[in-house]
Every structure is written in structure tokens, then in C-alpha cells.
XYZ file of C-alpha atoms in Angstrom:
449
model
C 21.055 4.242 18.701
C 19.153 7.141 20.222
C 19.353 10.365 18.233
C 19.996 12.148 21.553
C 22.797 9.886 22.826
C 25.512 12.541 22.805
C 28.268 10.191 23.961
C 27.572 7.795 21.098
C 27.530 10.672 18.609
C 30.868 11.897 19.969
C 32.427 8.451 19.568
C 31.346 8.364 15.941
C 32.740 11.855 15.415
C 36.110 10.942 16.924
C 36.360 7.864 14.712
C 35.434 9.841 11.585
C 37.879 12.629 12.393
C 40.655 10.071 12.917
C 39.899 8.782 9.405
C 40.194 12.264 7.928
C 36.457 12.702 7.408
C 34.938 16.139 7.956
C 31.567 15.803 6.158
C 28.662 13.384 6.678
C 26.197 12.938 3.818
C 22.752 12.010 5.138
C 20.660 10.258 2.460
C 17.182 8.795 2.238
C 14.991 7.487 -0.617
C 12.143 9.445 -2.128
C 9.005 7.821 -3.511
C 10.693 6.656 -6.728
C 13.872 5.503 -4.990
C 16.077 8.452 -5.904
C 18.487 9.485 -3.170
C 17.803 12.806 -1.458
C 20.571 14.096 0.769
C 22.270 16.863 2.703
C 25.961 17.258 3.500
C 26.572 18.005 7.183
C 29.877 19.365 8.482
C 31.253 16.984 11.086
C 31.181 19.572 13.885
C 27.446 20.083 13.239
C 26.599 16.382 13.489
C 25.368 16.553 17.129
C 22.891 19.272 16.170
C 21.661 17.219 13.192
C 21.194 14.156 15.393
C 19.360 16.051 18.130
C 17.107 18.308 16.060
C 17.084 16.553 12.712
C 17.389 18.034 9.238
C 14.303 19.752 7.845
C 13.187 18.903 4.310
C 9.981 19.835 2.549
C 7.625 16.831 2.585
C 6.843 17.551 -1.074
C 10.201 15.955 -1.895
C 8.121 12.771 -2.023
C 5.752 14.408 -4.486
C 8.315 16.008 -6.804
C 8.625 14.588 -10.318
C 11.980 13.872 -12.026
C 11.417 17.108 -13.972
C 10.987 19.142 -10.792
C 7.200 19.526 -10.821
C 5.438 19.264 -7.445
C 2.551 16.837 -7.909
C -0.620 17.765 -5.977
C -0.613 14.847 -3.548
C -2.638 15.062 -0.325
C -0.809 16.713 2.606
C 1.693 18.342 0.277
C 0.689 21.437 -1.685
C -2.770 21.450 -0.114
C -1.225 21.549 3.378
C 1.140 24.430 2.598
C 4.231 22.301 1.877
C 5.011 21.166 5.446
C 8.298 19.715 6.667
C 9.598 16.258 7.301
C 12.444 15.703 9.753
C 15.435 13.526 8.853
C 17.827 12.298 11.543
C 21.146 10.589 10.727
C 21.211 6.833 11.360
C 24.831 6.661 12.488
C 24.778 2.862 12.591
C 24.817 2.991 8.764
C 27.885 5.263 8.471
C 30.447 4.287 5.849
C 33.201 6.324 4.146
C 32.586 7.057 0.457
C 35.539 5.380 -1.296
C 35.492 7.821 -4.219
C 34.888 11.009 -2.173
C 37.821 11.784 0.171
C 36.780 13.272 3.498
C 33.128 12.235 3.166
C 31.175 9.502 4.928
C 27.535 8.693 4.212
C 24.694 7.375 6.313
C 21.002 6.750 5.881
C 18.436 9.062 7.420
C 15.385 8.245 9.516
C 12.336 10.205 8.351
C 9.540 11.357 10.680
C 6.672 13.815 10.666
C 7.844 16.552 13.076
C 4.259 17.244 14.173
C 3.569 13.678 15.315
C 6.962 11.969 15.569
C 5.548 9.140 13.442
C 7.086 7.999 10.154
C 5.948 9.896 7.077
C 3.362 7.772 5.197
C 5.413 8.008 1.993
C 8.684 6.895 3.622
C 9.687 3.768 1.664
C 11.987 2.431 4.376
C 9.246 2.663 7.002
C 6.693 1.091 4.670
C 8.971 -1.943 4.361
C 9.377 -2.097 8.128
C 5.603 -2.084 8.603
C 5.187 -5.041 6.231
C 7.985 -6.939 7.961
C 6.306 -6.352 11.319
C 3.224 -8.098 9.949
C 5.396 -10.986 8.758
C 6.975 -11.241 12.213
C 3.512 -11.601 13.757
C 3.280 -14.883 11.854
C 6.788 -16.057 12.705
C 8.313 -15.211 9.307
C 11.532 -13.268 8.680
C 11.972 -12.560 4.943
C 15.420 -12.987 3.433
C 16.093 -11.216 0.117
C 18.830 -11.417 -2.502
C 18.753 -8.531 -5.053
C 19.988 -8.687 -8.659
C 20.245 -5.375 -10.530
C 21.178 -4.518 -14.104
C 21.979 -1.127 -15.616
C 23.098 0.442 -18.878
C 26.254 2.545 -19.011
C 26.116 5.385 -21.532
C 28.664 7.866 -22.815
C 28.217 11.215 -24.578
C 27.326 10.931 -28.265
C 29.291 13.456 -30.347
C 26.080 14.179 -32.267
C 24.232 14.922 -29.032
C 22.587 12.916 -26.299
C 23.853 9.581 -25.023
C 24.912 6.317 -26.624
C 25.696 2.927 -25.132
C 29.205 2.367 -23.821
C 30.997 -0.575 -25.489
C 27.960 -1.624 -27.544
C 29.508 -4.717 -29.162
C 27.010 -7.616 -29.355
C 27.484 -11.187 -28.171
C 29.373 -10.468 -24.941
C 26.775 -11.717 -22.454
C 28.276 -13.211 -19.263
C 31.767 -11.914 -19.954
C 34.284 -9.742 -18.137
C 37.507 -8.060 -19.186
C 38.543 -5.604 -21.881
C 36.648 -7.245 -24.734
C 33.332 -6.198 -23.177
C 34.658 -3.333 -21.039
C 37.569 -1.567 -22.774
C 37.902 1.118 -20.078
C 37.651 -1.269 -17.085
C 34.520 0.444 -15.754
C 33.312 -2.760 -14.122
C 36.543 -3.447 -12.232
C 36.726 0.096 -10.834
C 33.057 0.084 -9.920
C 33.111 -3.366 -8.349
C 36.001 -2.382 -6.069
C 34.318 0.865 -5.050
C 30.986 -0.761 -4.173
C 32.872 -3.459 -2.275
C 34.476 -0.755 -0.146
C 31.064 0.893 0.264
C 30.024 -2.310 2.076
C 26.802 -2.909 0.162
C 27.502 -6.638 -0.061
C 28.692 -6.780 -3.666
C 29.495 -10.323 -4.771
C 30.472 -10.242 -8.433
C 29.764 -8.520 -11.728
C 29.733 -9.157 -15.438
C 28.695 -7.729 -18.764
C 25.046 -8.581 -19.362
C 23.101 -9.467 -22.499
C 23.056 -6.169 -24.384
C 25.871 -3.830 -25.351
C 26.674 -1.445 -22.521
C 24.622 -3.449 -20.010
C 26.174 -4.527 -16.692
C 24.991 -6.591 -13.745
C 26.443 -6.631 -10.226
C 25.008 -9.129 -7.743
C 24.519 -8.437 -4.046
C 24.472 -10.901 -1.145
C 21.217 -12.027 0.435
C 20.242 -10.714 3.850
C 17.281 -9.628 5.920
C 14.838 -7.536 3.891
C 15.648 -4.074 5.310
C 19.373 -4.580 4.786
C 18.731 -5.847 1.246
C 16.688 -2.733 0.442
C 19.225 -0.399 2.092
C 22.063 -1.959 0.161
C 20.186 -1.901 -3.152
C 19.295 1.761 -2.646
C 22.875 2.724 -1.814
C 24.191 0.572 -4.661
C 22.031 2.305 -7.258
C 23.027 5.736 -5.974
C 26.718 4.746 -6.017
C 26.576 3.400 -9.571
C 25.065 6.649 -10.854
C 27.615 8.707 -8.936
C 30.587 6.674 -10.147
C 29.439 6.922 -13.756
C 29.287 10.704 -13.415
C 32.894 10.719 -12.209
C 33.772 8.995 -15.487
C 31.828 11.558 -17.520
C 29.232 8.879 -18.263
C 25.611 8.165 -17.403
C 24.452 4.991 -15.662
C 20.743 4.419 -15.979
C 18.467 1.927 -14.272
C 15.661 2.885 -16.663
C 13.693 -0.224 -17.651
C 14.301 -0.025 -21.417
C 16.386 2.957 -22.524
C 16.996 1.876 -26.134
C 14.686 0.613 -28.874
C 17.262 -1.805 -30.284
C 18.127 -3.467 -26.956
C 16.429 -5.341 -24.169
C 15.635 -4.042 -20.713
C 17.215 -4.079 -17.274
C 15.728 -6.232 -14.539
C 15.564 -6.120 -10.773
C 15.165 -9.755 -9.780
C 14.386 -10.587 -6.160
C 15.277 -13.899 -4.516
C 12.960 -14.399 -1.550
C 12.800 -16.941 1.253
C 11.609 -16.747 4.854
C 13.354 -17.880 8.012
C 11.482 -18.851 11.135
C 12.268 -17.399 14.557
C 15.105 -19.920 14.991
C 16.694 -18.971 11.664
C 15.568 -22.050 9.717
C 14.524 -21.666 6.083
C 10.753 -22.240 6.056
C 10.679 -22.761 2.269
C 12.529 -26.095 2.327
C 10.778 -29.444 2.759
C 12.312 -32.549 1.141
C 8.999 -34.372 1.529
C 6.891 -31.551 0.069
C 5.808 -31.140 -3.530
C 8.796 -30.044 -5.636
C 10.923 -30.187 -2.474
C 9.158 -27.046 -1.247
C 7.269 -26.524 1.986
C 3.614 -25.568 2.107
C 4.771 -22.101 3.199
C 6.840 -21.722 0.029
C 4.048 -22.940 -2.241
C 1.537 -20.638 -0.569
C 3.983 -17.736 -0.985
C 4.272 -18.509 -4.702
C 0.475 -18.601 -4.965
C 0.270 -15.226 -3.236
C 2.764 -13.617 -5.591
C 0.846 -14.999 -8.584
C -2.515 -13.854 -7.199
C -1.328 -10.294 -6.595
C 0.944 -10.011 -9.657
C -1.187 -7.423 -11.530
C -1.000 -5.080 -8.529
C 2.669 -5.859 -7.924
C 3.437 -4.638 -11.432
C 2.565 -1.076 -10.401
C 5.308 -1.122 -7.765
C 7.903 -3.315 -9.482
C 7.368 -1.797 -12.953
C 6.606 1.765 -11.904
C 7.145 3.864 -15.045
C 5.513 4.390 -18.418
C 8.712 3.012 -19.927
C 8.606 -0.176 -17.823
C 6.017 -1.841 -20.035
C 8.177 -1.546 -23.138
C 10.457 -4.132 -21.532
C 7.686 -6.754 -21.497
C 6.762 -9.099 -24.311
C 7.253 -12.594 -25.656
C 10.809 -13.823 -26.203
C 12.343 -11.037 -24.109
C 13.200 -13.124 -21.021
C 11.262 -10.421 -19.180
C 7.970 -11.638 -17.694
C 4.873 -11.256 -19.803
C 2.586 -13.832 -18.245
C 1.585 -14.667 -14.679
C 3.196 -18.065 -14.197
C 5.842 -19.970 -12.263
C 8.292 -22.732 -13.063
C 11.054 -24.912 -11.682
C 14.409 -23.444 -12.755
C 12.641 -21.868 -15.740
C 13.805 -18.391 -16.740
C 10.830 -17.839 -19.029
C 8.485 -17.843 -16.000
C 7.580 -14.812 -13.898
C 8.392 -16.744 -10.710
C 11.349 -19.099 -10.997
C 12.231 -21.660 -8.359
C 16.035 -22.057 -8.467
C 17.301 -25.657 -8.154
C 18.868 -25.257 -4.685
C 17.035 -26.695 -1.712
C 17.912 -26.830 1.978
C 19.137 -23.453 3.191
C 19.059 -22.224 -0.415
C 15.365 -22.918 -1.064
C 13.750 -19.754 -2.410
C 11.677 -18.181 -5.125
C 13.003 -15.709 -7.680
C 10.568 -13.030 -8.793
C 11.652 -11.864 -12.244
C 8.852 -9.315 -12.628
C 10.648 -6.177 -11.464
C 12.708 -3.851 -13.613
C 15.694 -1.846 -12.472
C 13.745 1.413 -12.169
C 11.805 0.073 -9.159
C 12.310 1.617 -5.740
C 14.041 -1.228 -3.806
C 12.060 -0.589 -0.624
C 8.712 -0.615 -2.402
C 9.610 -3.625 -4.552
C 10.669 -5.699 -1.544
C 7.756 -4.498 0.601
C 5.187 -5.347 -2.066
C 6.691 -8.745 -2.890
C 6.918 -9.667 0.775
C 3.349 -8.494 1.374
C 2.018 -10.597 -1.514
C 3.916 -13.659 -0.259
C 2.521 -13.143 3.253
C -1.021 -12.836 1.903
C -0.470 -16.109 0.076
C 0.726 -17.838 3.238
C -2.303 -16.557 5.153
C -4.691 -17.644 2.384
C -3.133 -21.125 2.318
C -3.811 -21.753 -1.370
C -1.713 -23.892 -3.704
C -0.309 -22.505 -6.962
C -1.326 -24.069 -10.299
C 0.922 -26.628 -11.972
C 4.341 -25.150 -12.806
C 5.231 -24.096 -16.329
C 7.043 -26.742 -18.358
C 9.206 -25.824 -21.324
C 9.482 -22.390 -22.856
C 6.792 -19.960 -21.741
C 4.997 -17.011 -23.307
C 1.868 -18.970 -24.277
C -1.231 -16.895 -23.507
C -3.394 -20.019 -23.729
C -1.723 -21.297 -20.548
C -1.386 -18.211 -18.343
C -2.922 -14.775 -17.793
C -1.155 -11.724 -19.197
C 0.350 -9.095 -16.887
C -0.814 -5.484 -17.191
C 0.698 -4.067 -20.350
C 0.603 -0.373 -19.410
C 1.243 1.633 -16.278
C -2.400 2.858 -16.079
C -3.623 -0.748 -16.134
C -1.177 -1.690 -13.376
C -2.206 1.286 -11.237
C -5.855 0.289 -11.619
C -4.934 -3.260 -10.564
C -3.132 -1.931 -7.496
C -6.076 0.233 -6.482
C -8.457 -2.725 -6.909
C -6.312 -5.108 -4.828
C -7.635 -4.069 -1.428
C -5.971 -6.952 0.405
C -2.554 -5.750 -0.735
C -3.248 -2.030 -0.303
C -4.628 -2.602 3.201
C -1.322 -4.219 4.100
C 0.709 -1.425 2.480
C -1.419 1.283 4.092
C -3.952 3.784 2.783
C -1.684 6.819 3.219
C 1.095 5.357 1.112
C -1.212 3.882 -1.529
C -3.129 7.130 -2.027
C 0.087 9.121 -2.420
C 1.667 6.604 -4.794
C -1.395 6.352 -7.030
C -1.791 10.141 -7.200
C 1.879 10.634 -8.002
C 1.974 7.976 -10.701
C -1.308 8.951 -12.349
C 0.055 12.471 -12.688
C 3.094 10.937 -14.428
C 0.811 9.137 -16.890
C -1.147 12.317 -17.575
C 2.029 14.315 -18.245
C 3.258 11.616 -20.615
C 0.030 11.630 -22.607
C 0.271 15.414 -23.029
C 3.908 15.289 -24.214
C 4.715 15.262 -27.936
C 7.334 12.548 -28.531
C 10.035 12.198 -31.193
C 8.174 9.153 -32.513
C 5.066 11.224 -33.186
C 7.007 13.882 -35.072
C 8.835 11.272 -37.157
C 5.634 9.360 -37.866
C 3.343 12.256 -38.744
C 5.078 15.554 -39.479
C 6.192 14.912 -43.066
C 3.142 13.084 -44.354
C 0.259 14.776 -42.541
């Protein structure tokens, strides 16, 4: 829809007013996938659509602690604007916020009218355009886990319902306050394609699965889902975190991506009953591409200092660069379905990843594999985590960032403007972490030294 189509805007306004809605929340993802937003009174919606909403471009360069990182074209350019226009085709009422509907925003540079280089949604679109040039339309199914926390009377946060041994359960035994039921119904009404939910492996950990769809829709829905989960937890006086590993005595939260590619007629290009493992050459080449670019992918799918504390042997989180047939100890798992369900599952990502960047990077690596036409090595058999059989993933964020910078094939596909900004932003994060005195250091050294 054109931002200047006044008749279309008026039709949306009439429908919203009839539903008792008088505020539109316009949201978009920043570089780390956090939602940035502005509430617009309904009567001001035409103005917002025509002129856009001005935000400082440094929103992409602002750390979680509110520091503006010196990324090119931010501070050095005098903190210029970006322009955000409501995408009214994505309007949906917020089930938990009476009188409010939300939509995504389209982000452009007001000086050029082009997308901002850091815009995650536009980065994904650019990768998908390259896929389309080769007749491929990626289809993605997201799986996200999170920890629900409640206030600790002694200060800070503790896990909600921390009882052990309740993996793959639902009901009051694992969820005494029915958080999951309330949340599942709300995200259903938010129309993010929620399928089902259950208590996950660790105490206080929950997973809600989303339907598969085209890649942009999958990223949009994952982004809105994460924002909704955090908002709903706040309404309960709790904290929902998609941090990779928030507790020392528990595992981490993953962001698994199921990926296949349709052709221009909508046929799954990954299926081939006569191919090796029942997979087409396209699927095998895609697997090879993901394996080849895995060290660089880690920077985008495991994007925090904390992410690498989730890795390790016997964690069911990837540690090695390998693949297997229906093998959950492999980084790339090929689920048993074939036909329309033929796909790969990348288990590398953790829940802190920006959905747009995770899907863009995974899709880009798969495309590079298809273009290279190489076969993957023999699949993993049995339980994994044997360093004699497979290479080890980067074990720190600095190592992953170095791998991303060195992978010129992948960064050329993602774009120099985005890559430069992302690397600068994340290396500043690493530097700030190394300067910060942690609780562990005080406990380890203060008494004895």
C-alpha cells in the first residue's frame, strides 16, 4: 500500500475506530532485534503515513545500557534522522492493550529515500531478492525458547516454577499460575502464527512454536512474538528473557530455524526421493553452505558475550560444525519428513538473535552453498560432540566477529554498510564487557588477594 494513498488510510481508520481503537503503535526492530516504537493517535495516522515518523538513526547504534556507540554515519554525522512510515497491511489489535492496534514500520533514509543500511527487515529483503534471482523462495519455521522470571524477595530475579524434570509438559504442575495458557491465547489473537507451547527442559523455561511461512513473514512474526512475550510478562509483574543463558545452573534458550526453499511454482526444492538421503542436490548444497559459513553465522545467530556460555558438549546446543539425519546433537539436523516437509533445521542460533538477521544470514549461507554446488561431508552418526570428527564453532563473540569479517562471500551478500555497522557495534559491546568488573571476579579474588 502506498504511504500516500489517503483513501486506503481512511478505510483503515474507519475500521479501527469501529473496533474501539484510538491509538496505533508503530514498531520496528533495531540492530539487536529490540522493538522501537511510537504511539500515534488515530486522528494523526494520515500525517504519519504521509510524512513518516522521525527517529534518530543512532537508535541502531544504542546499547542496551543507553550508550550511543560510535558507528559510522551516527555520531560522526551529527546524529541524523531515519524516517519510519506505518505499514498498515500489518495492523493488528493488541489483545492485552484495549484501544491499541500495532503495525510494523518501514524505515528509510529521508535524504535518499533508500532503506537504512542497518534496517534488519530490509537486509532480509535484499538477501531474498538474491535468492529469487536463482528461482528460490525460502520458507522458514521458527522455534523460540525463553525463561520466565519473577522477583526474588532477596533482590533481583529468580526462575518462575523452577521444579526440575518437567520437560515437554503443560498444566499446573509445570506452570502453577497458568502463564503459558494466557500467553498462548494472547499470541494467537496477535496473529503471529502460534501453534502450540510447552514447558521446556529447565525450570522456568517455555517454548512456543510458530508456523512456517515465507522468510519475511517468519521474521516479522518472530520479532512481534518476542516483543509480545516480554510485554505480557511485564503485565504479570514478571520478566521474560530471551537471553542465551541467564542462569549458571541451567541450560540455554535456542532459536532453531527450519529452512526449505520453494521454486517459482511453489514446489519444495529440497525433496528428491531418488537423491542421497531423500534430499535434492539443492538441499545438500544448502547444507554444505551452512556448514562452510558456520563460523561467520555464529556472530549473527549467537550475537552476545553471553551466547557462548550456552555452547559445550552434552548441552544439546551446537558445539561442532556438523550435520546429521534426525540427530539433535548435530548443528544441522535433517528432520525425518520428506515430500513437502523436506527441510533442514539449524540448531545454532540462540534466542537472543535478531530474527531478521538470523534468517537473512542463514538464507544467505544456504544460497552460497547452492551456488557453489558442493556436497556436505558424511552425516554424523550417533551422539555427537567429538572434536576428532568435526571442527569446533567459535567459542567467544570476538572469535565469531573475526570469522564474520573474514567471510567476504557472506559479507558481500549481506552488504558492506550493514556489516561495518554490526561489527563496530558488537566490538564495542565486547570492549565494554572486558572493562566491567563482574560478580564472579569479586567472589573469586576479593577475599584472598
